[in-house]
Amino acid sequence: MISVPDAGPVVPGGDLGWFRRALHACLTRRADALFEMADAVLCADGPVSSLPGLSLVAEHRRGHGALYDALAAGRVEVDRLRRVLAAAPLPRAADGRIVLAVDVTCWLRPEAHTSPERILCHTSGRSKGEHVGVPGWPYSFVVALETGRSSWTAPLDAVRLVPGADLAIVTAGQVRDVVTRLIDAGHWRPGDADIWTVMDAGYDAARLAWLLQDLPVRVLARLRSDRVLRRPALPRLPGTNGRPPRHGGEFIFGDPASWDTPDVTTTTDTRLYGTATARAWHRLHPRLTRRAAWADCPDLPILHGTLIRLDVARLPSGATAKPVWLWWSTGTGDEPTRDPDAALVDLLWQAFLRRFDIEHTFRLFKQTLGWTVPKLRDPAAADRWTWLIIAAHTQLRLARPLAADLRRPWEKPAPPHRLTPARVRRSFRHLRTATACPASAPKPSRPGPGRPPGQPNRHPAHRHDVHTVTSNEPGNTTSKKKKPSKPRPRRRG
């Protein structure tokens, strides 16, 4: 029995109805309009392409003005909704552990000059290797992954990155809060397997492992191919003078001569990637320097980890397969946790491949549920709409075992456990009538007079500049040093 304050107990087989009642309790202003807006997103025919168009859906019983009024003046108790999401049934990996994935996606607003707190977002261009900076609102998401080939995830938290925010601090705070709520909900108990946090190469894995060291969390992150790690320091010889060394020899990703023999080597035959070979080296750590985020650290730590190089025979897209470097934190100090064996190494690189399921969730948010469709000016309204989309996706996930396969004539049949989120959404209109609907019917009203005819707007909206990172703000990694005259290989320690 999982319970949430003021939400009632979870009835077996009635997770969807319980969540709908708990969601309505989290909406404390314009609750009925916000709740029916989420239902309209789930019951609309086809992808959501217009915010006022949701008022034409039968499940939304209010006018189009109520949509904008709910987003502008409504209220969502975010902390309460986060606890409800943590109390819902949670997907797990094959070995029963909880695997969380973190990533940042952007709500692009290039022409919204009157919208504040926009940041120049890093996006990929149309041509290969081209990157374009587009103004927008970046959001950091934390989702729970499940096992197997699936596009399902469980979004648990979302935070909009404000100008000047430190990504490592924001991510560490998100993961800490999510893990705390999962422990309070009973999803993790002492003695259970550690929670894995999987991330891509844009994160500072060593810093996150240091900030989360007091939690049952292990960090698994991809590293760039130009990195350099260090081995443990060799034992000090008797009679040697001077300060003992803190770091051993270098492990250069781009120099195979510095690798030595791997501690673990595994070979697995996969359907999508062909033969996958994983080689692991234990007890490698980054050499930290007293600058940037570590400038105020009194004693620089030694962050032990296992480095994994994954080589696959092919990619599903047909592109050339490049090696993937993964680093898994094993602890700090002189006595880290046990080094992973061959079975654990296979679980690690397979868990990283499951991280790409979050990309399917982002695509569903944007292309089907219409997350980035509304042209909202206020960032607070964008946050309310974001949490409504998360709540709508959670309803799809809880309706997954109840949905029927309403497939198109040209689509192949799929078993109930293999239905995609888009197929579950097709039958949600039929499931909605059998679940709780706490929203009350609208009261008849008359629209306001609006601005008198012929009177122009004498209070134009204030225009805001796009924020760019300056040299004195946290998170800035740009350097003003002159480029060397001769090119040299890239190395990042």
Coordinates of C-alpha atoms in Angstrom, one line a residue:
M1 CA 0.0 0.0 0.0
I2 CA 1.5 3.3 -1.1
S3 CA 0.0 6.4 0.3
V4 CA 0.4 10.1 -0.3
P5 CA -0.8 12.9 2.0
D6 CA -4.4 14.0 1.1
A7 CA -4.4 11.6 -1.9
G8 CA -5.8 8.4 -0.4
P9 CA -4.4 4.9 -0.6
V10 CA -3.5 3.2 -3.8
V11 CA -6.1 0.6 -4.7
P12 CA -4.8 -2.5 -6.4
G13 CA -5.5 -2.3 -10.1
G14 CA -6.7 1.3 -9.7
D15 CA -3.4 3.2 -10.0
L16 CA -4.8 5.4 -12.9
G17 CA -7.9 6.5 -10.9
W18 CA -5.7 7.1 -7.8
F19 CA -3.3 9.3 -9.7
R20 CA -6.1 11.3 -11.3
R21 CA -7.6 12.1 -7.9
A22 CA -4.1 13.0 -6.5
L23 CA -3.4 15.2 -9.6
H24 CA -6.6 17.2 -9.1
A25 CA -5.6 17.7 -5.4
C26 CA -2.3 19.2 -6.5
L27 CA -4.1 21.8 -8.6
T28 CA -5.0 24.5 -6.1
R29 CA -6.1 27.3 -8.5
R30 CA -8.1 26.9 -11.8
A31 CA -8.0 23.2 -10.9
D32 CA -10.8 22.1 -13.1
A33 CA -9.5 24.0 -16.2
L34 CA -6.0 22.6 -15.7
F35 CA -7.2 19.1 -15.2
E36 CA -9.4 19.1 -18.3
M37 CA -6.6 20.6 -20.2
A38 CA -4.5 17.5 -19.4
D39 CA -7.4 15.3 -20.5
A40 CA -7.7 17.2 -23.7
V41 CA -4.0 16.5 -24.5
L42 CA -4.6 12.8 -23.9
C43 CA -7.9 12.5 -25.8
A44 CA -7.2 14.8 -28.8
D45 CA -7.2 13.1 -32.3
G46 CA -3.6 13.2 -33.5
P47 CA -0.8 15.3 -32.3
V48 CA -1.5 18.5 -30.4
S49 CA -0.8 21.3 -32.8
S50 CA -2.6 24.2 -31.2
L51 CA -3.3 25.3 -27.6
P52 CA -6.8 26.9 -28.3
G53 CA -7.5 23.9 -30.5
L54 CA -7.7 21.8 -27.2
S55 CA -10.9 23.6 -26.4
L56 CA -12.6 21.8 -29.3
V57 CA -11.9 18.4 -27.7
A58 CA -15.1 17.0 -26.2
E59 CA -13.3 16.2 -22.9
H60 CA -12.5 20.0 -22.4
R61 CA -15.8 21.6 -21.5
R62 CA -14.6 25.1 -21.3
G63 CA -13.8 27.8 -23.8
H64 CA -10.4 28.7 -25.3
G65 CA -10.1 31.6 -22.9
A66 CA -10.1 29.3 -20.0
L67 CA -7.0 27.6 -21.4
Y68 CA -4.9 30.7 -21.3
D69 CA -6.4 31.9 -18.1
A70 CA -5.5 28.6 -16.4
L71 CA -1.9 28.7 -17.5
A72 CA -1.5 32.4 -16.6
A73 CA -3.4 32.4 -13.3
G74 CA -3.5 28.8 -12.2
R75 CA -1.4 27.1 -9.6
V76 CA 0.2 23.7 -9.4
E77 CA 1.6 22.5 -6.1
V78 CA 4.8 21.2 -7.6
D79 CA 6.3 19.7 -4.4
R80 CA 3.1 17.8 -3.8
L81 CA 2.9 16.6 -7.4
R82 CA 6.6 15.4 -7.1
R83 CA 5.7 13.3 -4.1
V84 CA 2.7 11.8 -6.0
L85 CA 5.0 10.9 -9.0
A86 CA 7.4 9.3 -6.6
A87 CA 4.7 7.3 -4.9
A88 CA 3.4 5.9 -8.2
P89 CA 4.5 2.4 -9.5
L90 CA 8.1 2.7 -10.6
P91 CA 9.8 0.8 -13.5
R92 CA 13.0 -1.1 -12.7
A93 CA 16.0 -2.6 -14.5
A94 CA 16.4 -6.3 -15.2
D95 CA 18.2 -6.9 -11.8
G96 CA 15.5 -5.1 -9.9
R97 CA 17.5 -1.9 -9.2
I98 CA 16.3 1.7 -9.9
V99 CA 18.1 3.3 -12.8
L100 CA 17.6 7.1 -13.3
A101 CA 18.6 9.1 -16.4
V102 CA 19.2 12.8 -16.4
D103 CA 19.3 15.0 -19.5
V104 CA 18.5 18.6 -20.7
T105 CA 16.1 19.4 -23.5
C106 CA 15.2 22.9 -24.7
W107 CA 11.9 24.7 -25.4
L108 CA 13.1 26.9 -28.2
R109 CA 11.8 30.5 -28.2
P110 CA 13.8 32.3 -30.9
E111 CA 11.4 35.1 -31.7
A112 CA 9.9 35.6 -28.2
H113 CA 11.6 38.9 -27.5
T114 CA 9.2 39.7 -24.6
S115 CA 9.8 36.4 -22.8
P116 CA 12.3 36.7 -19.9
E117 CA 15.0 34.3 -18.8
R118 CA 15.8 32.9 -22.2
I119 CA 19.2 31.2 -22.6
L120 CA 21.2 30.5 -25.8
C121 CA 20.5 26.8 -26.2
H122 CA 23.0 24.4 -27.9
T123 CA 21.2 22.7 -30.8
S124 CA 22.3 20.6 -33.7
G125 CA 22.1 22.0 -37.2
R126 CA 20.8 20.4 -40.3
S127 CA 24.2 19.5 -41.7
K128 CA 26.6 17.0 -40.0
G129 CA 28.7 18.5 -37.3
E130 CA 27.0 21.9 -37.3
H131 CA 25.7 23.3 -34.0
V132 CA 23.5 26.4 -33.7
G133 CA 22.7 28.5 -30.7
V134 CA 19.0 29.2 -30.4
P135 CA 17.3 31.2 -27.6
G136 CA 15.0 29.2 -25.4
W137 CA 14.2 27.7 -22.0
P138 CA 16.3 24.6 -21.2
Y139 CA 14.7 22.1 -18.8
S140 CA 16.6 19.4 -16.8
F141 CA 14.6 16.1 -16.5
V142 CA 15.1 13.1 -14.3
V143 CA 13.3 9.9 -15.4
A144 CA 13.3 6.3 -14.3
L145 CA 14.3 3.7 -16.9
E146 CA 12.9 0.2 -17.4
T147 CA 14.4 -2.9 -18.9
G148 CA 14.1 -4.2 -22.4
R149 CA 13.6 -2.6 -25.8
S150 CA 11.0 0.1 -24.9
S151 CA 10.3 3.8 -25.3
W152 CA 8.7 4.1 -21.9
T153 CA 10.2 6.1 -19.1
A154 CA 8.8 7.5 -15.8
P155 CA 9.5 11.3 -15.6
L156 CA 10.0 12.2 -11.9
D157 CA 11.2 15.7 -11.9
A158 CA 11.8 18.7 -14.2
V159 CA 13.6 22.0 -13.5
R160 CA 14.0 25.0 -15.8
L161 CA 17.5 26.2 -15.9
V162 CA 17.6 29.9 -15.1
P163 CA 20.3 32.2 -16.4
G164 CA 23.6 31.7 -14.6
A165 CA 22.6 28.3 -13.1
D166 CA 25.3 25.7 -12.5
L167 CA 24.2 22.5 -14.3
A168 CA 26.1 20.2 -11.9
I169 CA 24.6 21.9 -8.8
V170 CA 21.1 21.8 -10.3
T171 CA 21.4 18.1 -11.4
A172 CA 22.8 17.1 -8.0
G173 CA 20.0 18.8 -6.2
Q174 CA 17.4 17.1 -8.5
V175 CA 18.9 13.6 -8.0
R176 CA 19.1 14.1 -4.3
D177 CA 15.5 15.2 -4.0
V178 CA 14.3 12.4 -6.3
V179 CA 16.2 9.7 -4.4
T180 CA 14.9 11.1 -1.1
R181 CA 11.3 11.0 -2.3
L182 CA 11.8 7.4 -3.6
I183 CA 13.2 6.3 -0.2
D184 CA 10.3 8.0 1.6
A185 CA 7.8 6.2 -0.8
G186 CA 9.4 2.8 0.0
H187 CA 10.9 2.1 -3.4
W188 CA 14.3 1.7 -1.9
R189 CA 15.2 0.2 1.5
P190 CA 18.6 -0.4 3.3
G191 CA 20.1 -3.5 1.8
D192 CA 18.8 -2.9 -1.7
A193 CA 21.0 -2.4 -4.7
D194 CA 22.4 1.0 -5.3
I195 CA 20.6 3.4 -7.5
W196 CA 22.3 4.2 -10.8
T197 CA 22.3 7.6 -12.4
V198 CA 23.1 7.5 -16.1
M199 CA 24.1 10.6 -18.0
D200 CA 25.7 11.7 -21.3
A201 CA 29.1 13.4 -21.9
G202 CA 27.8 17.0 -21.1
Y203 CA 27.9 16.4 -17.3
D204 CA 30.8 16.6 -14.9
A205 CA 30.6 13.0 -13.6
A206 CA 33.3 13.3 -11.0
R207 CA 31.7 16.4 -9.4
L208 CA 28.3 14.7 -9.3
A209 CA 29.7 11.6 -7.7
W210 CA 31.4 13.8 -5.1
L211 CA 28.1 15.8 -4.4
L212 CA 26.1 12.6 -4.1
Q213 CA 28.5 10.5 -2.2
D214 CA 26.3 10.4 1.0
L215 CA 23.4 8.7 -0.9
P216 CA 23.1 5.1 -2.2
V217 CA 23.8 6.4 -5.7
R218 CA 26.4 5.4 -8.3
V219 CA 27.1 7.6 -11.3
L220 CA 27.5 6.2 -14.8
A221 CA 28.5 8.7 -17.4
R222 CA 29.9 8.8 -20.9
L223 CA 33.3 10.6 -21.3
R224 CA 34.7 12.4 -24.3
S225 CA 37.3 10.5 -26.3
D226 CA 40.0 13.2 -25.6
R227 CA 40.1 12.6 -21.8
V228 CA 43.0 11.6 -19.6
L229 CA 42.6 9.7 -16.3
R230 CA 45.1 8.7 -13.7
R231 CA 46.0 5.4 -12.1
P232 CA 46.5 5.0 -8.3
A233 CA 49.8 6.2 -6.9
L234 CA 52.5 3.6 -6.6
P235 CA 53.6 2.5 -3.1
R236 CA 56.3 4.8 -1.6
L237 CA 59.7 3.3 -1.6
P238 CA 61.6 3.2 1.7
G239 CA 64.0 6.1 2.1
T240 CA 62.3 8.3 -0.5
N241 CA 62.3 12.0 0.4
G242 CA 59.7 14.6 -0.6
R243 CA 55.9 14.7 -0.6
P244 CA 54.2 11.4 -1.6
P245 CA 52.6 11.4 -5.0
R246 CA 48.8 11.5 -5.2
H247 CA 48.4 10.2 -8.8
G248 CA 49.9 7.4 -10.8
G249 CA 50.5 7.0 -14.5
E250 CA 48.3 8.5 -17.2
F251 CA 45.6 6.6 -19.0
I252 CA 45.2 8.5 -22.3
F253 CA 42.1 7.6 -24.2
G254 CA 43.7 8.4 -27.6
D255 CA 46.9 6.5 -26.9
P256 CA 46.5 2.7 -26.7
A257 CA 50.1 2.3 -25.5
S258 CA 49.0 3.7 -22.1
W259 CA 46.1 1.4 -21.6
D260 CA 47.9 -1.9 -20.5
T261 CA 45.9 -5.1 -20.1
P262 CA 42.2 -4.5 -19.1
D263 CA 41.0 -6.0 -15.9
V264 CA 37.8 -7.3 -17.4
T265 CA 36.9 -8.2 -21.0
T266 CA 33.5 -9.3 -22.1
T267 CA 32.0 -10.2 -25.5
T268 CA 28.2 -10.2 -26.2
D269 CA 26.2 -10.9 -29.4
T270 CA 23.4 -8.4 -29.8
R271 CA 20.7 -8.1 -32.4
L272 CA 21.0 -4.4 -33.1
Y273 CA 24.7 -3.8 -32.7
G274 CA 26.2 -7.2 -33.6
T275 CA 29.2 -8.2 -31.5
A276 CA 29.7 -5.9 -28.5
T277 CA 33.1 -6.0 -26.8
A278 CA 33.5 -4.2 -23.4
R279 CA 36.9 -3.7 -21.8
A280 CA 37.2 -2.4 -18.2
W281 CA 40.0 -0.9 -16.2
H282 CA 39.6 -0.5 -12.5
R283 CA 40.5 2.3 -10.1
L284 CA 41.0 5.1 -12.5
H285 CA 40.3 8.7 -11.4
P286 CA 40.4 12.2 -12.9
R287 CA 43.2 14.5 -11.8
L288 CA 41.3 17.5 -10.2
T289 CA 42.8 21.0 -10.1
R290 CA 42.0 23.8 -7.8
R291 CA 40.0 25.9 -10.2
A292 CA 36.4 26.5 -11.4
A293 CA 34.1 24.3 -9.3
W294 CA 36.9 23.0 -7.2
A295 CA 38.4 26.4 -6.4
D296 CA 37.0 26.5 -2.8
C297 CA 37.5 22.8 -2.0
P298 CA 40.0 22.6 0.9
D299 CA 41.2 19.1 0.0
L300 CA 40.8 17.8 -3.5
P301 CA 39.4 14.2 -3.4
I302 CA 40.5 11.1 -5.2
L303 CA 37.4 9.8 -7.0
H304 CA 37.9 6.2 -7.9
G305 CA 36.0 4.7 -10.8
T306 CA 35.9 1.9 -13.4
L307 CA 36.5 2.9 -17.0
I308 CA 34.7 0.9 -19.7
R309 CA 35.4 1.0 -23.5
L310 CA 32.5 -0.3 -25.5
D311 CA 33.1 -1.3 -29.2
V312 CA 30.2 -2.6 -31.3
A313 CA 30.3 -4.0 -34.8
R314 CA 27.6 -1.8 -36.3
L315 CA 25.0 0.8 -35.6
P316 CA 21.2 0.5 -36.4
S317 CA 21.4 3.6 -38.6
G318 CA 24.3 2.2 -40.7
A319 CA 26.8 4.8 -39.6
T320 CA 30.3 4.0 -38.6
A321 CA 30.4 2.7 -35.0
K322 CA 32.8 4.7 -32.8
P323 CA 34.0 3.5 -29.4
V324 CA 32.1 4.7 -26.3
W325 CA 34.0 5.5 -23.1
L326 CA 32.0 5.1 -19.8
W327 CA 33.1 5.9 -16.3
W328 CA 31.4 4.3 -13.2
S329 CA 32.0 5.8 -9.8
T330 CA 33.1 3.3 -7.2
G331 CA 33.8 5.5 -4.2
T332 CA 36.4 7.9 -2.7
G333 CA 39.5 7.5 -0.5
D334 CA 41.8 4.6 -0.2
E335 CA 39.1 1.9 0.2
P336 CA 36.5 2.2 -2.6
T337 CA 33.7 -0.2 -3.1
R338 CA 34.3 -3.5 -4.9
D339 CA 35.4 -3.4 -8.5
P340 CA 32.8 -4.7 -11.0
D341 CA 33.1 -8.1 -12.4
A342 CA 32.2 -9.3 -15.9
A343 CA 28.5 -9.6 -15.2
L344 CA 28.3 -6.1 -13.7
V345 CA 30.3 -4.6 -16.6
D346 CA 27.7 -6.0 -19.0
L347 CA 24.9 -4.5 -16.9
L348 CA 26.6 -1.1 -16.9
W349 CA 27.0 -0.7 -20.6
Q350 CA 23.5 -2.1 -21.2
A351 CA 22.1 0.4 -18.7
F352 CA 23.8 3.2 -20.6
L353 CA 22.2 2.2 -23.9
R354 CA 18.8 2.3 -22.1
R355 CA 19.6 6.0 -21.4
F356 CA 18.5 6.8 -25.0
D357 CA 14.9 6.0 -24.0
I358 CA 14.7 9.5 -22.6
E359 CA 15.1 10.8 -26.2
H360 CA 11.9 9.0 -27.1
T361 CA 10.2 10.7 -24.2
F362 CA 11.3 14.1 -25.3
R363 CA 10.1 13.4 -28.9
L364 CA 6.7 12.3 -27.5
F365 CA 6.5 15.4 -25.4
K366 CA 7.3 17.7 -28.3
Q367 CA 5.8 16.0 -31.4
T368 CA 2.7 14.3 -29.9
L369 CA 1.7 15.9 -26.6
G370 CA 2.5 19.4 -27.8
W371 CA 4.9 20.5 -25.0
T372 CA 6.5 23.2 -27.1
V373 CA 3.4 24.2 -29.1
P374 CA 2.1 27.1 -26.9
K375 CA 3.6 30.5 -27.5
L376 CA 3.7 31.5 -23.8
R377 CA 5.4 34.6 -22.6
D378 CA 5.7 34.0 -18.9
P379 CA 8.2 31.3 -17.8
A380 CA 6.0 30.4 -14.8
A381 CA 3.2 29.5 -17.3
A382 CA 5.7 27.4 -19.2
D383 CA 6.5 25.6 -16.0
R384 CA 2.8 24.9 -15.3
W385 CA 2.3 23.5 -18.8
T386 CA 5.4 21.3 -18.4
W387 CA 4.1 19.7 -15.3
L388 CA 0.7 19.1 -17.0
I389 CA 2.5 17.3 -19.8
I390 CA 4.5 15.2 -17.2
A391 CA 1.2 14.3 -15.5
A392 CA -0.4 13.4 -18.8
H393 CA 2.5 11.1 -19.7
T394 CA 2.2 9.5 -16.2
Q395 CA -1.4 8.7 -16.9
L396 CA -0.5 7.0 -20.1
R397 CA 2.1 4.9 -18.3
L398 CA -0.4 3.9 -15.6
A399 CA -3.1 3.1 -18.3
R400 CA -0.6 0.9 -20.2
P401 CA -1.9 -2.4 -18.8
L402 CA -5.5 -1.4 -19.4
A403 CA -5.3 -0.1 -22.9
A404 CA -6.5 -2.0 -26.0
D405 CA -4.5 -2.0 -29.2
L406 CA -6.5 0.3 -31.5
R407 CA -4.1 -0.1 -34.4
R408 CA -4.3 1.3 -37.9
P409 CA -5.0 -1.1 -40.8
W410 CA -1.3 -0.8 -41.9
E411 CA 0.2 -1.4 -38.5
K412 CA 1.2 -4.7 -37.1
P413 CA -0.5 -6.1 -34.0
A414 CA 1.3 -5.7 -30.7
P415 CA 0.8 -7.5 -27.4
P416 CA -0.4 -5.5 -24.5
H417 CA 3.0 -5.2 -22.9
R418 CA 4.5 -3.9 -26.1
L419 CA 2.2 -1.0 -26.8
T420 CA 3.9 2.3 -27.4
P421 CA 2.8 5.5 -25.7
A422 CA 1.1 6.7 -28.9
R423 CA -1.0 3.6 -29.1
V424 CA -2.0 3.8 -25.5
R425 CA -3.1 7.4 -26.1
R426 CA -5.5 6.3 -28.8
S427 CA -7.6 4.3 -26.3
F428 CA -7.3 6.7 -23.4
R429 CA -10.6 8.3 -24.3
H430 CA -12.4 5.0 -23.6
L431 CA -10.4 4.4 -20.4
R432 CA -11.2 7.9 -19.1
T433 CA -14.9 7.1 -18.7
A434 CA -14.1 4.2 -16.3
T435 CA -11.8 6.2 -14.1
A436 CA -12.2 9.0 -11.6
C437 CA -13.0 12.5 -13.1
P438 CA -12.9 14.9 -10.1
A439 CA -13.3 18.1 -12.3
S440 CA -16.6 19.7 -11.9
A441 CA -18.8 21.0 -14.8
P442 CA -18.2 24.6 -15.8
K443 CA -20.7 27.3 -14.8
P444 CA -22.3 29.4 -17.5
S445 CA -20.7 32.8 -17.8
R446 CA -20.4 35.7 -20.2
P447 CA -17.0 36.8 -21.6
G448 CA -15.6 40.1 -20.6
P449 CA -15.8 43.3 -22.7
G450 CA -12.1 43.3 -23.5
R451 CA -10.3 46.4 -24.8
P452 CA -12.7 49.0 -26.2
P453 CA -12.7 49.2 -30.0
G454 CA -10.2 51.7 -31.4
Q455 CA -8.1 51.9 -28.2
P456 CA -4.6 50.7 -28.8
N457 CA -2.5 49.0 -26.2
R458 CA -0.7 51.7 -24.2
H459 CA 1.4 49.3 -22.1
P460 CA 3.6 47.3 -24.5
A461 CA 5.4 44.3 -23.0
H462 CA 9.0 44.8 -21.9
R463 CA 11.6 43.3 -24.2
H464 CA 14.3 41.0 -22.7
D465 CA 17.7 40.2 -24.1
V466 CA 19.0 36.6 -24.5
H467 CA 21.3 35.6 -21.7
T468 CA 24.8 34.4 -22.5
V469 CA 27.3 33.1 -20.1
T470 CA 30.0 35.6 -19.2
S471 CA 33.5 34.9 -18.0
N472 CA 32.8 35.5 -14.3
E473 CA 29.7 33.2 -14.0
P474 CA 29.8 29.6 -12.8
G475 CA 29.7 27.0 -15.5
N476 CA 31.8 29.0 -18.0
T477 CA 34.5 26.9 -19.5
T478 CA 35.7 29.3 -22.2
S479 CA 39.2 30.6 -22.1
K480 CA 40.6 33.8 -23.5
K481 CA 44.0 32.4 -24.1
K482 CA 45.5 32.8 -27.6
K483 CA 45.3 29.7 -29.7
P484 CA 48.6 28.0 -30.3
S485 CA 50.3 28.5 -33.7
K486 CA 50.7 24.8 -34.2
P487 CA 47.9 22.3 -33.8
R488 CA 48.3 19.8 -31.0
P489 CA 46.2 16.8 -29.9
R490 CA 43.4 17.6 -27.5
R491 CA 43.7 16.4 -24.0
R492 CA 41.3 16.8 -21.1
G493 CA 42.4 15.6 -17.7

